[in-house]
CSV table of C-alpha atoms in Angstrom, one decimal:
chain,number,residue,atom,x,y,z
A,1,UNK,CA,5.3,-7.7,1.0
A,2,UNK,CA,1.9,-7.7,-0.2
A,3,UNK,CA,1.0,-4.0,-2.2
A,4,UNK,CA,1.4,-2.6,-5.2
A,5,UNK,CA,3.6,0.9,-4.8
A,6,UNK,CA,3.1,3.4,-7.4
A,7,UNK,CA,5.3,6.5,-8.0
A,8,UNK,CA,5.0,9.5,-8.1
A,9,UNK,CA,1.4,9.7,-6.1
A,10,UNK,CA,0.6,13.1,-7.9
A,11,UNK,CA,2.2,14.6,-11.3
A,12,UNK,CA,1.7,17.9,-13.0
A,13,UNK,CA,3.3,17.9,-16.5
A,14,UNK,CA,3.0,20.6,-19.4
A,15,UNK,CA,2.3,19.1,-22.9
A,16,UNK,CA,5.4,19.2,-24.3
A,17,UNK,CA,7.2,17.7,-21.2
A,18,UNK,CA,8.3,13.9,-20.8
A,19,UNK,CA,7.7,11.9,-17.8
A,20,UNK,CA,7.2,8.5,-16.3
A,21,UNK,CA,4.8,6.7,-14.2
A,22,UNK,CA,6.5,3.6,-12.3
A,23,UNK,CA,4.6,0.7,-10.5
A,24,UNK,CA,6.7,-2.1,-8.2
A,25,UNK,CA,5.1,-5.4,-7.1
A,26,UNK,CA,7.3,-7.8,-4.8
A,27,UNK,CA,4.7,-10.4,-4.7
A,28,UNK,CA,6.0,-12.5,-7.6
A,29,UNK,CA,3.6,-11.7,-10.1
A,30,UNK,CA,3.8,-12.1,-14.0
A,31,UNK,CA,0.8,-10.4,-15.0
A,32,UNK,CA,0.7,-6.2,-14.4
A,33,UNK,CA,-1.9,-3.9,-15.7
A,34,UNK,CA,-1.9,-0.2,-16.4
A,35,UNK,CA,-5.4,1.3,-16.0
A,36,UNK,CA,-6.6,5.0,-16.9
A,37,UNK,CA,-9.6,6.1,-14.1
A,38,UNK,CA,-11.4,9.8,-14.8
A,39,UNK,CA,-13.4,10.9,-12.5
A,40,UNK,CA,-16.5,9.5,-11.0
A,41,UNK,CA,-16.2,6.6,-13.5
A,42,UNK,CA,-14.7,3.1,-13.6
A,43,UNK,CA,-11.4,2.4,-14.5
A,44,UNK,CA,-10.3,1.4,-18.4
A,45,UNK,CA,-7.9,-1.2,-19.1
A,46,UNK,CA,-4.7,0.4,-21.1
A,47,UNK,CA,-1.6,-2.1,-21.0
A,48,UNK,CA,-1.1,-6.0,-20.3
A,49,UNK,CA,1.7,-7.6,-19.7
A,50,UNK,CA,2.5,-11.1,-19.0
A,51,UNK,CA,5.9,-12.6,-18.1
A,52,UNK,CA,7.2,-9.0,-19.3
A,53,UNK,CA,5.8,-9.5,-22.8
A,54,UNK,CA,3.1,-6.8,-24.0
A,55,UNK,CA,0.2,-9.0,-24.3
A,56,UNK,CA,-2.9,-6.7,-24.4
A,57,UNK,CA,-2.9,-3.1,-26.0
A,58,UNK,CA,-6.5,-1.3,-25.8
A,59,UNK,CA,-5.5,1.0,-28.7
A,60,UNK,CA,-3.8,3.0,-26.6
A,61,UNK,CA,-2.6,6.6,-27.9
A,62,UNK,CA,1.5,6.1,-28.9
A,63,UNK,CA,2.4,9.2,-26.5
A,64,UNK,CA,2.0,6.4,-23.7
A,65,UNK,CA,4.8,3.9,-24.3
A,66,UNK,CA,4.5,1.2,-21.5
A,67,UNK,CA,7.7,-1.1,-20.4
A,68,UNK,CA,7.8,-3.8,-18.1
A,69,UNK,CA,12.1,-3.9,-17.6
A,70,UNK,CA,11.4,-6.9,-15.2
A,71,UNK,CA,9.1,-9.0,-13.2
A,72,UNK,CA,8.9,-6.5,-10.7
A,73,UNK,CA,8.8,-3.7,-12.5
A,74,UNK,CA,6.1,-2.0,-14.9
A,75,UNK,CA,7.2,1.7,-16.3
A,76,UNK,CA,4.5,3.7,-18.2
A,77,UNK,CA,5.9,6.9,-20.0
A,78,UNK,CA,4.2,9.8,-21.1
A,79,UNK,CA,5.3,12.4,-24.2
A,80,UNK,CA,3.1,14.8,-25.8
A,81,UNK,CA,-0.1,14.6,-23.8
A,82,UNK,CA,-3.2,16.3,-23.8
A,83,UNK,CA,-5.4,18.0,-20.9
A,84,UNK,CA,-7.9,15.2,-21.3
A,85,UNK,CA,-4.9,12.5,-20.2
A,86,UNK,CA,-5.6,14.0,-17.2
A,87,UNK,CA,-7.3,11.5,-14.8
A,88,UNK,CA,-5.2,8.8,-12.0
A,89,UNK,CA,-3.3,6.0,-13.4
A,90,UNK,CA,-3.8,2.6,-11.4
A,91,UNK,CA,-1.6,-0.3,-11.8
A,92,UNK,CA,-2.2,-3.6,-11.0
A,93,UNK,CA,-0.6,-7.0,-10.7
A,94,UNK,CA,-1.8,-10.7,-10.4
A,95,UNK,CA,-0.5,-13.9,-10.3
A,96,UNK,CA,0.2,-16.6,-13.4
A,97,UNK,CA,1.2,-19.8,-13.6
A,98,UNK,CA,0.9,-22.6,-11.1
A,99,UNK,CA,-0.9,-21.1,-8.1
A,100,UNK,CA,-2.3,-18.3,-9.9
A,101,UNK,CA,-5.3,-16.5,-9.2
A,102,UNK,CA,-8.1,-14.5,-10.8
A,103,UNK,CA,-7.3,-11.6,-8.3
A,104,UNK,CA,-6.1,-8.3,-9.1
A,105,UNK,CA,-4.5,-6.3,-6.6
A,106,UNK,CA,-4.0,-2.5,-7.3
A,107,UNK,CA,-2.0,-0.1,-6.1
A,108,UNK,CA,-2.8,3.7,-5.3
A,109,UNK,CA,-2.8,5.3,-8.5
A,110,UNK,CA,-0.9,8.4,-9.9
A,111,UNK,CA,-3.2,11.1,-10.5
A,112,UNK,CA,-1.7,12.9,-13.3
A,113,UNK,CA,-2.6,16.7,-14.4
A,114,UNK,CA,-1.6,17.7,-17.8
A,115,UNK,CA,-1.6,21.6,-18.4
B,1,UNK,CA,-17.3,-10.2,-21.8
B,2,UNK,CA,-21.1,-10.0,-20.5
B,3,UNK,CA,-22.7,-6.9,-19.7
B,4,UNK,CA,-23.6,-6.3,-15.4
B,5,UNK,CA,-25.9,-3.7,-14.4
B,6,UNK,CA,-26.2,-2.3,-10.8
B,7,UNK,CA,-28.2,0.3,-9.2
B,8,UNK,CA,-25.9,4.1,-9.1
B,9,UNK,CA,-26.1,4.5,-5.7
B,10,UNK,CA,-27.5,3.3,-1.9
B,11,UNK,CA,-27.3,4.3,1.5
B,12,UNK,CA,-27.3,2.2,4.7
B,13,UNK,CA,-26.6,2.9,7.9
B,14,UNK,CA,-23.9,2.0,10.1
B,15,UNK,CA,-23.6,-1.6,11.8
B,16,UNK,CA,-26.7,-2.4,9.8
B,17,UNK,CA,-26.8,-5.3,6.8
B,18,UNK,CA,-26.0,-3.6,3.2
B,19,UNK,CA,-27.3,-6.1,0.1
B,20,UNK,CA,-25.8,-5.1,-2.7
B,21,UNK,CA,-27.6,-6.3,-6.3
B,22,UNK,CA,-26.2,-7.1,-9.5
B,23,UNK,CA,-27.4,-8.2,-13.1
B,24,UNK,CA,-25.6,-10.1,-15.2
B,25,UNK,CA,-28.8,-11.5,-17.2
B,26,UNK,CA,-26.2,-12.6,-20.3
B,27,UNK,CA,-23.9,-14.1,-18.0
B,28,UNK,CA,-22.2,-17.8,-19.6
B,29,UNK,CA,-21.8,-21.3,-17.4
B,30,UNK,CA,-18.0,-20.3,-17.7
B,31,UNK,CA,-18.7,-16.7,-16.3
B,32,UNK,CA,-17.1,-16.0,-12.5
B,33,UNK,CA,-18.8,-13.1,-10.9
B,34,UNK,CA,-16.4,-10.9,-9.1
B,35,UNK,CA,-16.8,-7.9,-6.8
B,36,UNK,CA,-14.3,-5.3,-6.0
B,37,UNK,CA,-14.5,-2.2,-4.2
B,38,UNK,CA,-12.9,1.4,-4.7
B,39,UNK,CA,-12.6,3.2,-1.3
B,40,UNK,CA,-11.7,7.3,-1.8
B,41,UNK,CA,-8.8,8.0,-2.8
B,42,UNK,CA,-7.3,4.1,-3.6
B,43,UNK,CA,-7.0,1.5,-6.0
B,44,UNK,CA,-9.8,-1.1,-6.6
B,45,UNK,CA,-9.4,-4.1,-3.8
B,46,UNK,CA,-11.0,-7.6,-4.3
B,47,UNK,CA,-14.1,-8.5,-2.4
B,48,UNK,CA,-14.6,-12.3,-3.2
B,49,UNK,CA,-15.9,-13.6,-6.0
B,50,UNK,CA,-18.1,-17.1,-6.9
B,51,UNK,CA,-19.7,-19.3,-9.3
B,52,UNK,CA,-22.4,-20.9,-8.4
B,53,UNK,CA,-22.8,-21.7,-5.1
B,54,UNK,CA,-22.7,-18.7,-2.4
B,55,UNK,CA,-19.6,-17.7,-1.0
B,56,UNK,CA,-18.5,-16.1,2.7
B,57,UNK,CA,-14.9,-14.8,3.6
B,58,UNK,CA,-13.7,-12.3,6.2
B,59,UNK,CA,-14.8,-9.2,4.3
B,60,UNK,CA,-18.5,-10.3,2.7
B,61,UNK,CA,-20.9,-13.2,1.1
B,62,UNK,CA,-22.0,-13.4,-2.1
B,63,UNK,CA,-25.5,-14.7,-2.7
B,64,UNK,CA,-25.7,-16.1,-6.2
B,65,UNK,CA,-29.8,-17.0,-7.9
B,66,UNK,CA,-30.2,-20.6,-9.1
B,67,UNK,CA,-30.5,-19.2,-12.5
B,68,UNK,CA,-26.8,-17.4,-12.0
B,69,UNK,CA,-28.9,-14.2,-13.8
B,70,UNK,CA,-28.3,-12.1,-10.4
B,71,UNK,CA,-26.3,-12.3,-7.4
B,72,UNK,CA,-25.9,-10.0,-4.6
B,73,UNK,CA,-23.0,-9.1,-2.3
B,74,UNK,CA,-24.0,-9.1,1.4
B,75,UNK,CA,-21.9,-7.2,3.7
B,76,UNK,CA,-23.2,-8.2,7.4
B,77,UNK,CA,-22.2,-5.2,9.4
B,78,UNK,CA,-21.6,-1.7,7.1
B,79,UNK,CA,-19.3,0.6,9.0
B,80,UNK,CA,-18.6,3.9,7.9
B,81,UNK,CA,-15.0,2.0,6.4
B,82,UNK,CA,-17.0,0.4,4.3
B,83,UNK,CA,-18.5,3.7,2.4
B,84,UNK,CA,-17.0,3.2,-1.1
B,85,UNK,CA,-17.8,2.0,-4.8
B,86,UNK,CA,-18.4,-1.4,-5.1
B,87,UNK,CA,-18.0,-3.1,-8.6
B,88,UNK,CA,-19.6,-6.0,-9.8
B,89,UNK,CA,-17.6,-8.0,-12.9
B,90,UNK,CA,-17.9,-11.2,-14.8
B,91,UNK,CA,-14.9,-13.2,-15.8
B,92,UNK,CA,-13.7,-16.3,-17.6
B,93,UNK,CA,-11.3,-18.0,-15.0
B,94,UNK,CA,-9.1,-18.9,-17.5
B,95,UNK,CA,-7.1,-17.4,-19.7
B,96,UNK,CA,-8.9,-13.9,-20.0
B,97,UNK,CA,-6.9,-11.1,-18.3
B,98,UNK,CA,-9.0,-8.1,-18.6
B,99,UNK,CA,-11.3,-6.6,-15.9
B,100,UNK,CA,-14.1,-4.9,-17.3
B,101,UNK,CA,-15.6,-2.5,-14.8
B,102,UNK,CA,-18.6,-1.5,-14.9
B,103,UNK,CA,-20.8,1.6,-13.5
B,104,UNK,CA,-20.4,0.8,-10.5
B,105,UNK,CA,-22.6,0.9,-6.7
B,106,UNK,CA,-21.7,4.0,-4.6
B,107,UNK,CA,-22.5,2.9,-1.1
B,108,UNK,CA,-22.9,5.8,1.2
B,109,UNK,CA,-22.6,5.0,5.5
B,110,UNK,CA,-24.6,6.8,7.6
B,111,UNK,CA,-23.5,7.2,11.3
């Protein structure tokens, strides 16, 4: 199993609503990345995490509350947000440790649409 | 992390060479260059990536100047597969954990 699998692929969400954005990686990684793309420009690093310990925050607003439950798994969830959240979430895994690599590899993305 | 600039946009047409500049003019000795690509509607994938010397795998070489100041990323046969945005990114191999993307390279295929 080599991919990134990100769920639900498309989300509609008023702002008062709460929801979550999951991301599953089966490759053994220790390292997962949320990213925020809009559109027609690059994606923006939110979240790191490494060996399920938040490493890297990019003063990210608190109505996204990442968790990474276990080596497989990375949650981001959403309370409160605003039309401009709007845009596709990526995540992204890579491996630590002995044998690790400078790769990335990303899933597909949530695009999220907050009314 | 050092700054990479690349031209908005090119065109090439299909089962024809595509070069592909970048410009990292304030790049470090300890700076990798990296290129990924963004096809519609996906996440980023890895192209290769190098540090001094020029590199070839399945997908693409990467042509890196003596002076490390530029490199470019070759790909020896576009097909219309190939239409996406192509990144170009510097990284410390150790220890740093962010990508930093920048602008970006929309390659349009013509058939």
């Amino acid at each position: 199993d080599t991919e990134v699998t990100q769920t639900p692929k498309h989300l509609v969400m008023g702002m008062t609503n709460k929801k979550s954005l999951k991301c599953e990686q089966h490759m053994g990684h220790r390292a997962m990345y949320w990213y925020k793309q809009k559109a027609k420009k690059p994606p923006e690093l939110m979240f790191v995490y490494s060996y399920e310990k938040l490493s890297i925050n990019e003063s990210v607003p608190s109505r996204f509350s990442p968790e990474c439950p276990n080596s497989s798994l990375l949650n981001l969830h959403l309370h409160a947000l605003q039309p401009e959240d709007s845009a596709l979430y990526l995540c992204a895994s890579r491996p630590l440790g002995l044998g690790g690599t400078d790769t990335q590899y990303f899933g597909p993305g949530t695009r999220l649409t907050v009314l | 992390d050092a700054k990479t600039t690349q031209p908005n946009s090119m065109e090439s047409n299909e089962e024809e060479p595509v070069h592909l500049p970048c410009n990292h003019s304030t790049i470090s000795g300890t700076d990798y260059i990296h290129w990924y690509r963004q096809l519609p509607s996906q996440g980023p994938e890895y192209v290769i990536h190098g540090l001094t010397s020029n590199v070839n795998n399945r997908m693409a070489s990467l042509a890196i100047a003596e002076d490390r100041k530029s490199s470019t990323l070759i790909l020896h046969r576009a097909t219309l597969r190939d239409a996406a945005v192509y990144y170009c990114i510097l990284r410390l191999i150790q220890g740093a954990q962010k990508l930093v993307f920048g602008q970006g390279t929309r390659l349009t295929i013509n058939p």
